[in-house]
């Protein structure tokens, strides 16, 4: 894969992924303001459903962003990129 992109292309791809992760982290922090970390995902889903609908984000993506903001582990975002 690295050969297909070249070094510059791969560096740009990494930059875009890092930017996406930073933006998702910021969204996750907002989700945590609405549904604090002490709430389970089930309880947080009840609170975040309306917010996610209002911003046009699937609830599962909002919950994943919240988990990422809590953990800092990008694996929490697995499967959320559309």
Tab-separated table of C-alpha atoms in Angstrom:
chain	number	residue	atom	x	y	z
A	1	UNK	CA	0.000	0.000	0.000
A	2	UNK	CA	2.818	2.403	0.822
A	3	UNK	CA	4.285	1.906	-2.616
A	4	UNK	CA	1.009	2.823	-4.337
A	5	UNK	CA	0.751	6.153	-2.491
A	6	UNK	CA	4.408	7.064	-2.328
A	7	UNK	CA	5.960	8.670	0.711
A	8	UNK	CA	4.197	12.020	0.277
A	9	UNK	CA	0.838	10.404	-0.339
A	10	UNK	CA	1.206	8.173	2.694
A	11	UNK	CA	2.198	11.129	4.871
A	12	UNK	CA	-0.867	13.022	3.635
A	13	UNK	CA	-3.088	10.019	4.352
A	14	UNK	CA	-1.709	9.803	7.895
A	15	UNK	CA	-2.330	13.529	8.356
A	16	UNK	CA	-5.948	13.121	7.257
A	17	UNK	CA	-6.458	10.159	9.608
A	18	UNK	CA	-4.961	12.142	12.497
A	19	UNK	CA	-7.230	15.098	11.693
A	20	UNK	CA	-10.282	12.838	11.557
A	21	UNK	CA	-9.340	11.327	14.929
A	22	UNK	CA	-8.866	14.797	16.454
A	23	UNK	CA	-12.264	15.948	15.183
A	24	UNK	CA	-13.904	12.776	16.460
A	25	UNK	CA	-12.239	13.279	19.837
A	26	UNK	CA	-13.714	16.793	19.994
A	27	UNK	CA	-17.169	15.416	19.179
A	28	UNK	CA	-16.656	12.766	21.851
A	29	UNK	CA	-15.853	15.445	24.436
A	30	UNK	CA	-19.137	17.160	23.564
A	31	UNK	CA	-20.938	13.828	23.914
A	32	UNK	CA	-19.374	13.461	27.366
A	33	UNK	CA	-20.769	16.853	28.379
A	34	UNK	CA	-24.250	15.577	27.580
A	35	UNK	CA	-23.747	11.983	28.771
A	36	UNK	CA	-20.983	11.860	31.421
A	37	UNK	CA	-18.554	8.948	31.625
A	38	UNK	CA	-20.269	7.406	34.640
A	39	UNK	CA	-23.264	6.503	32.436
A	40	UNK	CA	-23.283	3.126	30.735
A	41	UNK	CA	-23.530	3.030	26.938
A	42	UNK	CA	-27.164	1.987	27.319
A	43	UNK	CA	-28.002	4.967	29.534
A	44	UNK	CA	-25.888	7.298	27.387
A	45	UNK	CA	-27.757	6.135	24.278
A	46	UNK	CA	-31.029	7.305	25.806
A	47	UNK	CA	-29.537	10.739	26.459
A	48	UNK	CA	-27.594	11.070	23.187
A	49	UNK	CA	-30.228	9.817	20.739
A	50	UNK	CA	-31.779	13.254	20.212
A	51	UNK	CA	-28.415	15.037	19.975
A	52	UNK	CA	-27.130	12.572	17.386
A	53	UNK	CA	-30.328	12.959	15.389
A	54	UNK	CA	-30.011	16.760	15.497
A	55	UNK	CA	-26.422	16.762	14.231
A	56	UNK	CA	-27.053	14.029	11.650
A	57	UNK	CA	-24.716	11.501	13.223
A	58	UNK	CA	-25.708	7.858	13.750
A	59	UNK	CA	-26.087	7.059	17.435
A	60	UNK	CA	-23.469	4.302	17.211
A	61	UNK	CA	-20.933	6.835	15.904
A	62	UNK	CA	-21.772	9.251	18.731
A	63	UNK	CA	-21.288	6.505	21.298
A	64	UNK	CA	-18.014	5.471	19.674
A	65	UNK	CA	-16.767	9.082	19.753
A	66	UNK	CA	-17.716	9.240	23.452
A	67	UNK	CA	-15.781	6.014	24.153
A	68	UNK	CA	-12.798	7.382	22.216
A	69	UNK	CA	-12.848	10.612	24.246
A	70	UNK	CA	-12.887	8.551	27.454
A	71	UNK	CA	-10.174	6.100	26.447
A	72	UNK	CA	-8.027	7.871	23.858
A	73	UNK	CA	-7.885	4.503	22.078
A	74	UNK	CA	-8.605	4.780	18.348
A	75	UNK	CA	-9.837	1.201	18.341
A	76	UNK	CA	-13.039	2.592	19.876
A	77	UNK	CA	-13.726	4.107	16.453
A	78	UNK	CA	-13.434	0.847	14.515
A	79	UNK	CA	-16.232	0.599	11.970
A	80	UNK	CA	-17.467	4.177	12.318
A	81	UNK	CA	-15.871	5.788	9.271
A	82	UNK	CA	-18.320	6.089	6.423
